Each structure stands twice: as structure tokens, then as C-alpha cells.
mmCIF file with all atom_site columns, C-alpha atoms in Angstrom:
data_model
loop_
_atom_site.group_PDB
_atom_site.id
_atom_site.type_symbol
_atom_site.label_atom_id
_atom_site.label_alt_id
_atom_site.label_comp_id
_atom_site.label_asym_id
_atom_site.label_entity_id
_atom_site.label_seq_id
_atom_site.pdbx_PDB_ins_code
_atom_site.Cartn_x
_atom_site.Cartn_y
_atom_site.Cartn_z
_atom_site.occupancy
_atom_site.B_iso_or_equiv
_atom_site.pdbx_formal_charge
_atom_site.auth_seq_id
_atom_site.auth_comp_id
_atom_site.auth_asym_id
_atom_site.auth_atom_id
_atom_site.pdbx_PDB_model_num
ATOM 1   C CA . MET A 1 1   ? 91.236 -44.359 -9.614  1.00 51.00 ? 1   MET A CA 1
ATOM 2   C CA . THR A 1 2   ? 90.481 -41.233 -7.609  1.00 61.00 ? 2   THR A CA 1
ATOM 3   C CA . ARG A 1 3   ? 92.626 -38.273 -8.604  1.00 70.00 ? 3   ARG A CA 1
ATOM 4   C CA . LEU A 1 4   ? 93.695 -35.256 -6.589  1.00 68.00 ? 4   LEU A CA 1
ATOM 5   C CA . ILE A 1 5   ? 91.886 -31.942 -6.725  1.00 77.00 ? 5   ILE A CA 1
ATOM 6   C CA . GLU A 1 6   ? 92.333 -30.053 -9.971  1.00 86.00 ? 6   GLU A CA 1
ATOM 7   C CA . GLU A 1 7   ? 90.776 -27.125 -11.808 1.00 91.00 ? 7   GLU A CA 1
ATOM 8   C CA . GLN A 1 8   ? 88.317 -27.815 -14.605 1.00 93.00 ? 8   GLN A CA 1
ATOM 9   C CA . PRO A 1 9   ? 86.362 -25.482 -16.924 1.00 95.00 ? 9   PRO A CA 1
ATOM 10  C CA . VAL A 1 10  ? 82.791 -24.992 -15.758 1.00 95.00 ? 10  VAL A CA 1
ATOM 11  C CA . SER A 1 11  ? 81.687 -25.583 -19.346 1.00 95.00 ? 11  SER A CA 1
ATOM 12  C CA . GLU A 1 12  ? 82.932 -29.183 -19.213 1.00 95.00 ? 12  GLU A CA 1
ATOM 13  C CA . VAL A 1 13  ? 81.077 -30.224 -16.069 1.00 96.00 ? 13  VAL A CA 1
ATOM 14  C CA . ILE A 1 14  ? 77.367 -31.044 -15.912 1.00 96.00 ? 14  ILE A CA 1
ATOM 15  C CA . SER A 1 15  ? 75.363 -31.633 -12.754 1.00 92.00 ? 15  SER A CA 1
ATOM 16  C CA . TRP A 1 16  ? 73.946 -35.066 -11.954 1.00 90.00 ? 16  TRP A CA 1
ATOM 17  C CA . PRO A 1 17  ? 70.664 -35.144 -13.938 1.00 89.00 ? 17  PRO A CA 1
ATOM 18  C CA . GLU A 1 18  ? 68.683 -36.664 -11.041 1.00 84.00 ? 18  GLU A CA 1
ATOM 19  C CA . ARG A 1 19  ? 69.893 -34.220 -8.378  1.00 82.00 ? 19  ARG A CA 1
ATOM 20  C CA . PRO A 1 20  ? 67.382 -32.650 -5.997  1.00 75.00 ? 20  PRO A CA 1
ATOM 21  C CA . ARG A 1 21  ? 66.356 -29.192 -7.192  1.00 73.00 ? 21  ARG A CA 1
ATOM 22  C CA . HIS A 1 22  ? 67.193 -26.391 -4.756  1.00 67.00 ? 22  HIS A CA 1
ATOM 23  C CA . ASN A 1 23  ? 64.813 -23.495 -4.375  1.00 67.00 ? 23  ASN A CA 1
ATOM 24  C CA . PRO A 1 24  ? 65.671 -19.952 -5.525  1.00 72.00 ? 24  PRO A CA 1
ATOM 25  C CA . ALA A 1 25  ? 66.308 -18.707 -1.981  1.00 73.00 ? 25  ALA A CA 1
ATOM 26  C CA . LYS A 1 26  ? 69.023 -21.322 -1.409  1.00 74.00 ? 26  LYS A CA 1
ATOM 27  C CA . ALA A 1 27  ? 70.519 -20.636 -4.832  1.00 78.00 ? 27  ALA A CA 1
ATOM 28  C CA . ALA A 1 28  ? 70.733 -16.919 -4.040  1.00 83.00 ? 28  ALA A CA 1
ATOM 29  C CA . ARG A 1 29  ? 72.552 -17.621 -0.759  1.00 82.00 ? 29  ARG A CA 1
ATOM 30  C CA . LEU A 1 30  ? 75.060 -19.834 -2.559  1.00 83.00 ? 30  LEU A CA 1
ATOM 31  C CA . VAL A 1 31  ? 75.796 -17.154 -5.140  1.00 88.00 ? 31  VAL A CA 1
ATOM 32  C CA . GLU A 1 32  ? 76.292 -14.624 -2.345  1.00 89.00 ? 32  GLU A CA 1
ATOM 33  C CA . SER A 1 33  ? 78.704 -17.007 -0.599  1.00 87.00 ? 33  SER A CA 1
ATOM 34  C CA . LEU A 1 34  ? 80.635 -17.540 -3.830  1.00 88.00 ? 34  LEU A CA 1
ATOM 35  C CA . VAL A 1 35  ? 81.016 -13.800 -4.317  1.00 90.00 ? 35  VAL A CA 1
ATOM 36  C CA . ARG A 1 36  ? 82.423 -13.389 -0.799  1.00 89.00 ? 36  ARG A CA 1
ATOM 37  C CA . TYR A 1 37  ? 84.480 -16.538 -0.341  1.00 87.00 ? 37  TYR A CA 1
ATOM 38  C CA . GLY A 1 38  ? 84.733 -18.416 -3.632  1.00 84.00 ? 38  GLY A CA 1
ATOM 39  C CA . VAL A 1 39  ? 84.217 -22.172 -3.974  1.00 81.00 ? 39  VAL A CA 1
ATOM 40  C CA . GLU A 1 40  ? 85.228 -23.508 -0.558  1.00 80.00 ? 40  GLU A CA 1
ATOM 41  C CA . HIS A 1 41  ? 84.845 -27.217 -1.324  1.00 80.00 ? 41  HIS A CA 1
ATOM 42  C CA . PRO A 1 42  ? 85.984 -29.157 -4.393  1.00 88.00 ? 42  PRO A CA 1
ATOM 43  C CA . ILE A 1 43  ? 83.132 -30.545 -6.465  1.00 91.00 ? 43  ILE A CA 1
ATOM 44  C CA . ALA A 1 44  ? 83.088 -34.355 -6.614  1.00 91.00 ? 44  ALA A CA 1
ATOM 45  C CA . VAL A 1 45  ? 82.914 -35.428 -10.261 1.00 94.00 ? 45  VAL A CA 1
ATOM 46  C CA . VAL A 1 46  ? 83.045 -38.641 -12.295 1.00 94.00 ? 46  VAL A CA 1
ATOM 47  C CA . ALA A 1 47  ? 84.313 -38.927 -15.859 1.00 94.00 ? 47  ALA A CA 1
ATOM 48  C CA . ARG A 1 48  ? 81.395 -38.927 -18.295 1.00 95.00 ? 48  ARG A CA 1
ATOM 49  C CA . ASP A 1 49  ? 82.227 -42.338 -19.773 1.00 94.00 ? 49  ASP A CA 1
ATOM 50  C CA . ASP A 1 50  ? 82.506 -43.954 -16.328 1.00 92.00 ? 50  ASP A CA 1
ATOM 51  C CA . TYR A 1 51  ? 79.242 -42.363 -15.268 1.00 92.00 ? 51  TYR A CA 1
ATOM 52  C CA . LEU A 1 52  ? 77.316 -43.582 -18.326 1.00 93.00 ? 52  LEU A CA 1
ATOM 53  C CA . GLN A 1 53  ? 78.804 -47.041 -18.021 1.00 90.00 ? 53  GLN A CA 1
ATOM 54  C CA . GLY A 1 54  ? 77.068 -47.259 -14.653 1.00 86.00 ? 54  GLY A CA 1
ATOM 55  C CA . LEU A 1 55  ? 73.938 -45.363 -15.697 1.00 87.00 ? 55  LEU A CA 1
ATOM 56  C CA . PRO A 1 56  ? 73.463 -45.929 -19.446 1.00 89.00 ? 56  PRO A CA 1
ATOM 57  C CA . ARG A 1 57  ? 69.816 -44.824 -19.273 1.00 88.00 ? 57  ARG A CA 1
ATOM 58  C CA . GLN A 1 58  ? 71.034 -41.241 -18.790 1.00 90.00 ? 58  GLN A CA 1
ATOM 59  C CA . THR A 1 59  ? 72.990 -41.088 -22.056 1.00 93.00 ? 59  THR A CA 1
ATOM 60  C CA . ASN A 1 60  ? 70.623 -38.518 -23.542 1.00 93.00 ? 60  ASN A CA 1
ATOM 61  C CA . SER A 1 61  ? 70.825 -36.395 -20.370 1.00 94.00 ? 61  SER A CA 1
ATOM 62  C CA . VAL A 1 62  ? 74.626 -36.017 -20.481 1.00 95.00 ? 62  VAL A CA 1
ATOM 63  C CA . PRO A 1 63  ? 75.678 -34.485 -23.842 1.00 95.00 ? 63  PRO A CA 1
ATOM 64  C CA . ARG A 1 64  ? 79.088 -35.366 -25.291 1.00 95.00 ? 64  ARG A CA 1
ATOM 65  C CA . ARG A 1 65  ? 80.382 -31.817 -24.831 1.00 95.00 ? 65  ARG A CA 1
ATOM 66  C CA . PHE A 1 66  ? 80.717 -32.502 -21.087 1.00 96.00 ? 66  PHE A CA 1
ATOM 67  C CA . SER A 1 67  ? 83.763 -34.373 -19.788 1.00 95.00 ? 67  SER A CA 1
ATOM 68  C CA . TYR A 1 68  ? 82.573 -34.796 -16.197 1.00 96.00 ? 68  TYR A CA 1
ATOM 69  C CA . VAL A 1 69  ? 79.383 -35.236 -14.192 1.00 95.00 ? 69  VAL A CA 1
ATOM 70  C CA . ALA A 1 70  ? 79.179 -33.542 -10.772 1.00 94.00 ? 70  ALA A CA 1
ATOM 71  C CA . ILE A 1 71  ? 77.803 -36.119 -8.332  1.00 91.00 ? 71  ILE A CA 1
ATOM 72  C CA . SER A 1 72  ? 78.109 -34.037 -5.166  1.00 86.00 ? 72  SER A CA 1
ATOM 73  C CA . ASP A 1 73  ? 78.361 -30.336 -4.319  1.00 84.00 ? 73  ASP A CA 1
ATOM 74  C CA . TYR A 1 74  ? 76.665 -29.746 -7.667  1.00 84.00 ? 74  TYR A CA 1
ATOM 75  C CA . HIS A 1 75  ? 74.828 -26.768 -6.182  1.00 84.00 ? 75  HIS A CA 1
ATOM 76  C CA . TRP A 1 76  ? 78.206 -24.987 -6.025  1.00 87.00 ? 76  TRP A CA 1
ATOM 77  C CA . LEU A 1 77  ? 78.701 -25.781 -9.699  1.00 89.00 ? 77  LEU A CA 1
ATOM 78  C CA . GLU A 1 78  ? 75.332 -24.246 -10.590 1.00 88.00 ? 78  GLU A CA 1
ATOM 79  C CA . ALA A 1 79  ? 76.111 -21.146 -8.526  1.00 89.00 ? 79  ALA A CA 1
ATOM 80  C CA . ALA A 1 80  ? 79.513 -20.799 -10.229 1.00 91.00 ? 80  ALA A CA 1
ATOM 81  C CA . ARG A 1 81  ? 77.813 -21.136 -13.599 1.00 91.00 ? 81  ARG A CA 1
ATOM 82  C CA . ALA A 1 82  ? 75.272 -18.464 -12.661 1.00 90.00 ? 82  ALA A CA 1
ATOM 83  C CA . LEU A 1 83  ? 78.119 -16.104 -11.713 1.00 91.00 ? 83  LEU A CA 1
ATOM 84  C CA . GLY A 1 84  ? 79.957 -16.759 -14.950 1.00 92.00 ? 84  GLY A CA 1
ATOM 85  C CA . LEU A 1 85  ? 83.051 -18.293 -13.322 1.00 92.00 ? 85  LEU A CA 1
ATOM 86  C CA . SER A 1 86  ? 85.327 -20.011 -15.842 1.00 94.00 ? 86  SER A CA 1
ATOM 87  C CA . HIS A 1 87  ? 86.852 -22.741 -13.636 1.00 93.00 ? 87  HIS A CA 1
ATOM 88  C CA . VAL A 1 88  ? 85.997 -24.673 -10.460 1.00 93.00 ? 88  VAL A CA 1
ATOM 89  C CA . PRO A 1 89  ? 88.047 -27.023 -8.256  1.00 93.00 ? 89  PRO A CA 1
ATOM 90  C CA . VAL A 1 90  ? 86.986 -30.638 -8.773  1.00 94.00 ? 90  VAL A CA 1
ATOM 91  C CA . TRP A 1 91  ? 87.760 -33.972 -7.151  1.00 91.00 ? 91  TRP A CA 1
ATOM 92  C CA . VAL A 1 92  ? 87.843 -36.602 -9.895  1.00 93.00 ? 92  VAL A CA 1
ATOM 93  C CA . ARG A 1 93  ? 86.842 -39.922 -8.417  1.00 90.00 ? 93  ARG A CA 1
ATOM 94  C CA . CYS A 1 94  ? 85.555 -43.373 -9.346  1.00 90.00 ? 94  CYS A CA 1
ATOM 95  C CA . MET A 1 95  ? 81.876 -44.061 -9.800  1.00 89.00 ? 95  MET A CA 1
ATOM 96  C CA . PRO A 1 96  ? 80.347 -44.966 -6.404  1.00 89.00 ? 96  PRO A CA 1
ATOM 97  C CA . PRO A 1 97  ? 79.957 -48.746 -6.037  1.00 84.00 ? 97  PRO A CA 1
ATOM 98  C CA . ASP A 1 98  ? 76.342 -48.461 -4.870  1.00 86.00 ? 98  ASP A CA 1
ATOM 99  C CA . SER A 1 99  ? 74.588 -45.329 -6.184  1.00 88.00 ? 99  SER A CA 1
ATOM 100 C CA . VAL A 1 100 ? 75.137 -41.629 -6.672  1.00 89.00 ? 100 VAL A CA 1
ATOM 101 C CA . ALA A 1 101 ? 72.237 -40.853 -4.329  1.00 88.00 ? 101 ALA A CA 1
ATOM 102 C CA . ALA A 1 102 ? 73.811 -42.903 -1.526  1.00 89.00 ? 102 ALA A CA 1
ATOM 103 C CA . PHE A 1 103 ? 77.165 -41.204 -2.138  1.00 88.00 ? 103 PHE A CA 1
ATOM 104 C CA . VAL A 1 104 ? 75.584 -37.754 -1.804  1.00 86.00 ? 104 VAL A CA 1
ATOM 105 C CA . LEU A 1 105 ? 73.907 -38.742 1.453   1.00 87.00 ? 105 LEU A CA 1
ATOM 106 C CA . ARG A 1 106 ? 77.174 -40.126 2.848   1.00 85.00 ? 106 ARG A CA 1
ATOM 107 C CA . ARG A 1 107 ? 78.813 -36.781 2.103   1.00 79.00 ? 107 ARG A CA 1
ATOM 108 C CA . HIS A 1 108 ? 75.985 -34.897 3.807   1.00 70.00 ? 108 HIS A CA 1
ATOM 109 C CA . GLY A 1 109 ? 78.303 -34.022 6.699   1.00 53.00 ? 109 GLY A CA 1
ATOM 110 C CA . HIS A 1 110 ? 80.231 -31.791 4.291   1.00 47.00 ? 110 HIS A CA 1
ATOM 111 C CA . ASP A 1 111 ? 77.106 -30.235 2.824   1.00 54.00 ? 111 ASP A CA 1
ATOM 112 C CA . ASP A 1 112 ? 74.805 -28.033 4.904   1.00 52.00 ? 112 ASP A CA 1
ATOM 113 C CA . HIS A 1 113 ? 72.590 -27.178 1.945   1.00 65.00 ? 113 HIS A CA 1
ATOM 114 C CA . LEU A 1 114 ? 70.616 -30.425 1.957   1.00 75.00 ? 114 LEU A CA 1
ATOM 115 C CA . GLY A 1 115 ? 67.241 -29.972 3.591   1.00 82.00 ? 115 GLY A CA 1
ATOM 116 C CA . PRO A 1 116 ? 65.034 -32.789 4.954   1.00 87.00 ? 116 PRO A CA 1
ATOM 117 C CA . LEU A 1 117 ? 63.094 -33.004 1.692   1.00 87.00 ? 117 LEU A CA 1
ATOM 118 C CA . ASP A 1 118 ? 66.362 -33.238 -0.269  1.00 85.00 ? 118 ASP A CA 1
ATOM 119 C CA . GLU A 1 119 ? 67.376 -36.094 2.022   1.00 88.00 ? 119 GLU A CA 1
ATOM 120 C CA . ALA A 1 120 ? 64.024 -37.779 1.488   1.00 91.00 ? 120 ALA A CA 1
ATOM 121 C CA . ARG A 1 121 ? 64.327 -37.644 -2.294  1.00 89.00 ? 121 ARG A CA 1
ATOM 122 C CA . LEU A 1 122 ? 67.908 -38.863 -2.231  1.00 88.00 ? 122 LEU A CA 1
ATOM 123 C CA . PHE A 1 123 ? 67.090 -41.720 0.136   1.00 92.00 ? 123 PHE A CA 1
ATOM 124 C CA . HIS A 1 124 ? 64.189 -42.752 -2.091  1.00 92.00 ? 124 HIS A CA 1
ATOM 125 C CA . ALA A 1 125 ? 66.468 -42.611 -5.134  1.00 89.00 ? 125 ALA A CA 1
ATOM 126 C CA . ALA A 1 126 ? 69.109 -44.694 -3.347  1.00 91.00 ? 126 ALA A CA 1
ATOM 127 C CA . LEU A 1 127 ? 66.514 -47.311 -2.413  1.00 92.00 ? 127 LEU A CA 1
ATOM 128 C CA . ASN A 1 128 ? 65.368 -47.546 -6.029  1.00 89.00 ? 128 ASN A CA 1
ATOM 129 C CA . ALA A 1 129 ? 68.788 -47.361 -7.718  1.00 87.00 ? 129 ALA A CA 1
ATOM 130 C CA . PRO A 1 130 ? 69.563 -50.059 -10.335 1.00 82.00 ? 130 PRO A CA 1
ATOM 131 C CA . GLY A 1 131 ? 71.124 -53.102 -8.682  1.00 81.00 ? 131 GLY A CA 1
ATOM 132 C CA . GLN A 1 132 ? 70.275 -51.906 -5.157  1.00 85.00 ? 132 GLN A CA 1
ATOM 133 C CA . THR A 1 133 ? 69.496 -54.933 -2.968  1.00 88.00 ? 133 THR A CA 1
ATOM 134 C CA . GLN A 1 134 ? 69.636 -53.550 0.568   1.00 89.00 ? 134 GLN A CA 1
ATOM 135 C CA . SER A 1 135 ? 66.520 -53.215 2.659   1.00 93.00 ? 135 SER A CA 1
ATOM 136 C CA . GLN A 1 136 ? 65.382 -49.774 3.797   1.00 94.00 ? 136 GLN A CA 1
ATOM 137 C CA . ASN A 1 137 ? 66.697 -50.428 7.298   1.00 94.00 ? 137 ASN A CA 1
ATOM 138 C CA . ALA A 1 138 ? 70.071 -51.719 6.060   1.00 93.00 ? 138 ALA A CA 1
ATOM 139 C CA . LEU A 1 139 ? 70.581 -48.706 3.822   1.00 92.00 ? 139 LEU A CA 1
ATOM 140 C CA . ALA A 1 140 ? 69.652 -46.398 6.700   1.00 92.00 ? 140 ALA A CA 1
ATOM 141 C CA . ARG A 1 141 ? 72.228 -48.075 8.954   1.00 91.00 ? 141 ARG A CA 1
ATOM 142 C CA . ASN A 1 142 ? 74.926 -47.669 6.307   1.00 87.00 ? 142 ASN A CA 1
ATOM 143 C CA . LEU A 1 143 ? 74.158 -43.948 6.218   1.00 86.00 ? 143 LEU A CA 1
ATOM 144 C CA . GLY A 1 144 ? 74.261 -43.662 10.004  1.00 86.00 ? 144 GLY A CA 1
ATOM 145 C CA . TRP A 1 145 ? 70.495 -43.104 10.187  1.00 89.00 ? 145 TRP A CA 1
ATOM 146 C CA . SER A 1 146 ? 68.076 -44.701 12.595  1.00 92.00 ? 146 SER A CA 1
ATOM 147 C CA . ARG A 1 147 ? 65.076 -46.664 11.324  1.00 92.00 ? 147 ARG A CA 1
ATOM 148 C CA . ALA A 1 148 ? 62.814 -43.847 12.537  1.00 92.00 ? 148 ALA A CA 1
ATOM 149 C CA . THR A 1 149 ? 64.804 -41.173 10.676  1.00 91.00 ? 149 THR A CA 1
ATOM 150 C CA . ALA A 1 150 ? 64.546 -43.106 7.413   1.00 93.00 ? 150 ALA A CA 1
ATOM 151 C CA . SER A 1 151 ? 60.790 -43.618 7.806   1.00 93.00 ? 151 SER A CA 1
ATOM 152 C CA . GLN A 1 152 ? 60.225 -39.989 8.753   1.00 91.00 ? 152 GLN A CA 1
ATOM 153 C CA . ARG A 1 153 ? 62.186 -38.736 5.745   1.00 92.00 ? 153 ARG A CA 1
ATOM 154 C CA . LEU A 1 154 ? 60.303 -40.966 3.301   1.00 93.00 ? 154 LEU A CA 1
ATOM 155 C CA . ALA A 1 155 ? 57.007 -39.838 4.834   1.00 92.00 ? 155 ALA A CA 1
ATOM 156 C CA . LEU A 1 156 ? 57.763 -36.265 3.725   1.00 92.00 ? 156 LEU A CA 1
ATOM 157 C CA . LEU A 1 157 ? 57.354 -37.389 0.104   1.00 93.00 ? 157 LEU A CA 1
ATOM 158 C CA . LYS A 1 158 ? 53.661 -37.902 0.858   1.00 91.00 ? 158 LYS A CA 1
ATOM 159 C CA . LEU A 1 159 ? 53.130 -34.174 1.509   1.00 91.00 ? 159 LEU A CA 1
ATOM 160 C CA . THR A 1 160 ? 51.245 -32.220 -1.133  1.00 91.00 ? 160 THR A CA 1
ATOM 161 C CA . PRO A 1 161 ? 53.340 -30.138 -3.577  1.00 89.00 ? 161 PRO A CA 1
ATOM 162 C CA . GLY A 1 162 ? 52.290 -26.991 -1.724  1.00 90.00 ? 162 GLY A CA 1
ATOM 163 C CA . GLN A 1 163 ? 53.315 -28.414 1.634   1.00 90.00 ? 163 GLN A CA 1
ATOM 164 C CA . GLN A 1 164 ? 56.657 -29.554 0.218   1.00 89.00 ? 164 GLN A CA 1
ATOM 165 C CA . ALA A 1 165 ? 57.277 -26.056 -1.152  1.00 86.00 ? 165 ALA A CA 1
ATOM 166 C CA . ALA A 1 166 ? 56.498 -24.563 2.271   1.00 88.00 ? 166 ALA A CA 1
ATOM 167 C CA . LEU A 1 167 ? 58.921 -26.987 3.921   1.00 87.00 ? 167 LEU A CA 1
ATOM 168 C CA . GLU A 1 168 ? 61.682 -26.064 1.466   1.00 82.00 ? 168 GLU A CA 1
ATOM 169 C CA . ASN A 1 169 ? 61.050 -22.346 2.000   1.00 81.00 ? 169 ASN A CA 1
ATOM 170 C CA . ASN A 1 170 ? 61.150 -22.750 5.801   1.00 80.00 ? 170 ASN A CA 1
ATOM 171 C CA . THR A 1 171 ? 57.570 -21.550 6.213   1.00 86.00 ? 171 THR A CA 1
ATOM 172 C CA . LEU A 1 172 ? 56.649 -25.031 7.414   1.00 87.00 ? 172 LEU A CA 1
ATOM 173 C CA . GLY A 1 173 ? 58.665 -26.728 10.146  1.00 86.00 ? 173 GLY A CA 1
ATOM 174 C CA . ILE A 1 174 ? 59.781 -30.357 9.990   1.00 85.00 ? 174 ILE A CA 1
ATOM 175 C CA . VAL A 1 175 ? 57.729 -31.275 13.087  1.00 86.00 ? 175 VAL A CA 1
ATOM 176 C CA . GLU A 1 176 ? 54.566 -29.726 11.630  1.00 88.00 ? 176 GLU A CA 1
ATOM 177 C CA . ALA A 1 177 ? 55.236 -31.471 8.303   1.00 88.00 ? 177 ALA A CA 1
ATOM 178 C CA . ARG A 1 178 ? 55.456 -34.867 9.992   1.00 84.00 ? 178 ARG A CA 1
ATOM 179 C CA . GLN A 1 179 ? 52.236 -34.150 11.875  1.00 86.00 ? 179 GLN A CA 1
ATOM 180 C CA . MET A 1 180 ? 50.498 -33.389 8.569   1.00 87.00 ? 180 MET A CA 1
ATOM 181 C CA . VAL A 1 181 ? 51.565 -36.753 7.181   1.00 82.00 ? 181 VAL A CA 1
ATOM 182 C CA . THR A 1 182 ? 50.404 -38.532 10.342  1.00 78.00 ? 182 THR A CA 1
ATOM 183 C CA . THR A 1 183 ? 47.042 -36.727 10.197  1.00 77.00 ? 183 THR A CA 1
ATOM 184 C CA . ARG A 1 184 ? 46.577 -37.691 6.561   1.00 68.00 ? 184 ARG A CA 1
ATOM 185 C CA . ARG A 1 185 ? 47.332 -41.337 7.364   1.00 65.00 ? 185 ARG A CA 1
ATOM 186 C CA . SER A 1 186 ? 44.820 -41.376 10.210  1.00 64.00 ? 186 SER A CA 1
ATOM 187 C CA . ARG A 1 187 ? 42.129 -39.893 7.965   1.00 64.00 ? 187 ARG A CA 1
ATOM 188 C CA . LYS A 1 188 ? 42.738 -42.624 5.382   1.00 61.00 ? 188 LYS A CA 1
ATOM 189 C CA . ALA A 1 189 ? 42.768 -45.440 7.936   1.00 52.00 ? 189 ALA A CA 1
ATOM 190 C CA . PRO A 1 190 ? 39.613 -47.611 7.696   1.00 52.00 ? 190 PRO A CA 1
ATOM 191 C CA . VAL A 1 191 ? 37.114 -47.330 10.502  1.00 45.00 ? 191 VAL A CA 1
ATOM 192 C CA . PRO A 1 192 ? 36.343 -50.642 12.277  1.00 47.00 ? 192 PRO A CA 1
ATOM 193 C CA . GLY A 1 193 ? 33.073 -52.044 11.006  1.00 49.00 ? 193 GLY A CA 1
ATOM 194 C CA . THR A 1 194 ? 33.362 -50.536 7.499   1.00 45.00 ? 194 THR A CA 1
ATOM 195 C CA . LEU A 1 195 ? 33.734 -52.543 4.295   1.00 43.00 ? 195 LEU A CA 1
ATOM 196 C CA . GLY A 1 196 ? 36.791 -54.797 4.381   1.00 47.00 ? 196 GLY A CA 1
ATOM 197 C CA . THR A 1 197 ? 37.430 -54.291 8.107   1.00 46.00 ? 197 THR A CA 1
ATOM 198 C CA . PRO A 1 198 ? 35.994 -56.971 10.376  1.00 47.00 ? 198 PRO A CA 1
ATOM 199 C CA . VAL A 1 199 ? 34.574 -55.929 13.712  1.00 41.00 ? 199 VAL A CA 1
ATOM 200 C CA . SER A 1 200 ? 36.229 -57.548 16.720  1.00 42.00 ? 200 SER A CA 1
ATOM 201 C CA . GLU A 1 201 ? 33.856 -59.654 18.785  1.00 38.00 ? 201 GLU A CA 1
#
């Protein structure tokens, strides 16, 4: 059962092991915000035992010294840890019925620190979560996404590591990134008349 917001020691909460990694620039902005305003949103957490019951493969990634796993707003937890804060407000809730990745994406309206590449990784993780049976289009609809948005996000995962880093650092725009993926696809497309591609008569 979901419990009301309460304070928990930072030392007893670990971030979701499969969370998207935020770049140093974003982390620095979060720390600055914490210094000025404190933690403005409670961190959604799940009890360790409930979490591992749903994701037993992560047993070795969640040591016994932790009582809770942060499944959303975990970037605030990491910023609080970096600042040396002793406690953070948490929202203790049940394990999501579908997947942690889908839960994070549903809460995206409360989280302006997810970039397009973060969304892409989370959507990919949600599609490949254990027990997930929805099609890509069905999952997109449940998240309030269009079919095009889902396809465009997944396409970003085909960028090179350098291009992905540029997108995360805002030195590459989302439109330019999509164009790069489209250009790469067109270069790989077989030319009519080559091996394996019949020529129309």
C-alpha cells in the first residue's frame, strides 16, 4: 500500500540501478537548486524487498544495507547525497504493476530533467521489461505519446556515442540528431540493382 510522504535517511535509499545516467552539467544544476531551494519534490521509493520480488535479477545491485530503492526523482537523491544531506522526503509506494521505466515516463510531467535521450532509454527499457507484452504503439499510447514520437525517440539510440553525448550536452539539437539518424539509414539502404535487391521491370 502506498504510504504518505515521510523523511528517510539518505544512507538507506539507493537509486534504481538501471536509471539513465545524467551528465555532469545537469548534476551541477541540481546541486545548485538544492542549495537554494532544497528538495522540492518527494522521491518515489519502493521497499527493497518489494522491489527485488519484482526484479530478482538485481539482487546483487541492491545491497542489504538499503531499505528503499528510488524509482523516480532519483537524480534529486544523488544531488542530496553529493551535498551531504542526511535526510530526504520520500513517497513510499507499491511496485509499479508494469515496469519501473514505464512509471518514470508516466511521471515525466513532474520531472523536467529528462532529456530526449533519457526518454529513449527509458522507453526502450519499458519495451524490454520482464513480462511486458504490449506492442510499441500500445505502450506509446499509454504514455500519451504518438506513434511518431515513440519511433523518433528510439531512433536516437542509433546515434554514435559522440553524437549522443553532444545531444545530452545541448551542443546538438533534437532536429539535427533525427536528421543524422535518417541520413545514416539512407546510406545503409540497398541500391536497386545491387545484390539481394531485384530491379523492377
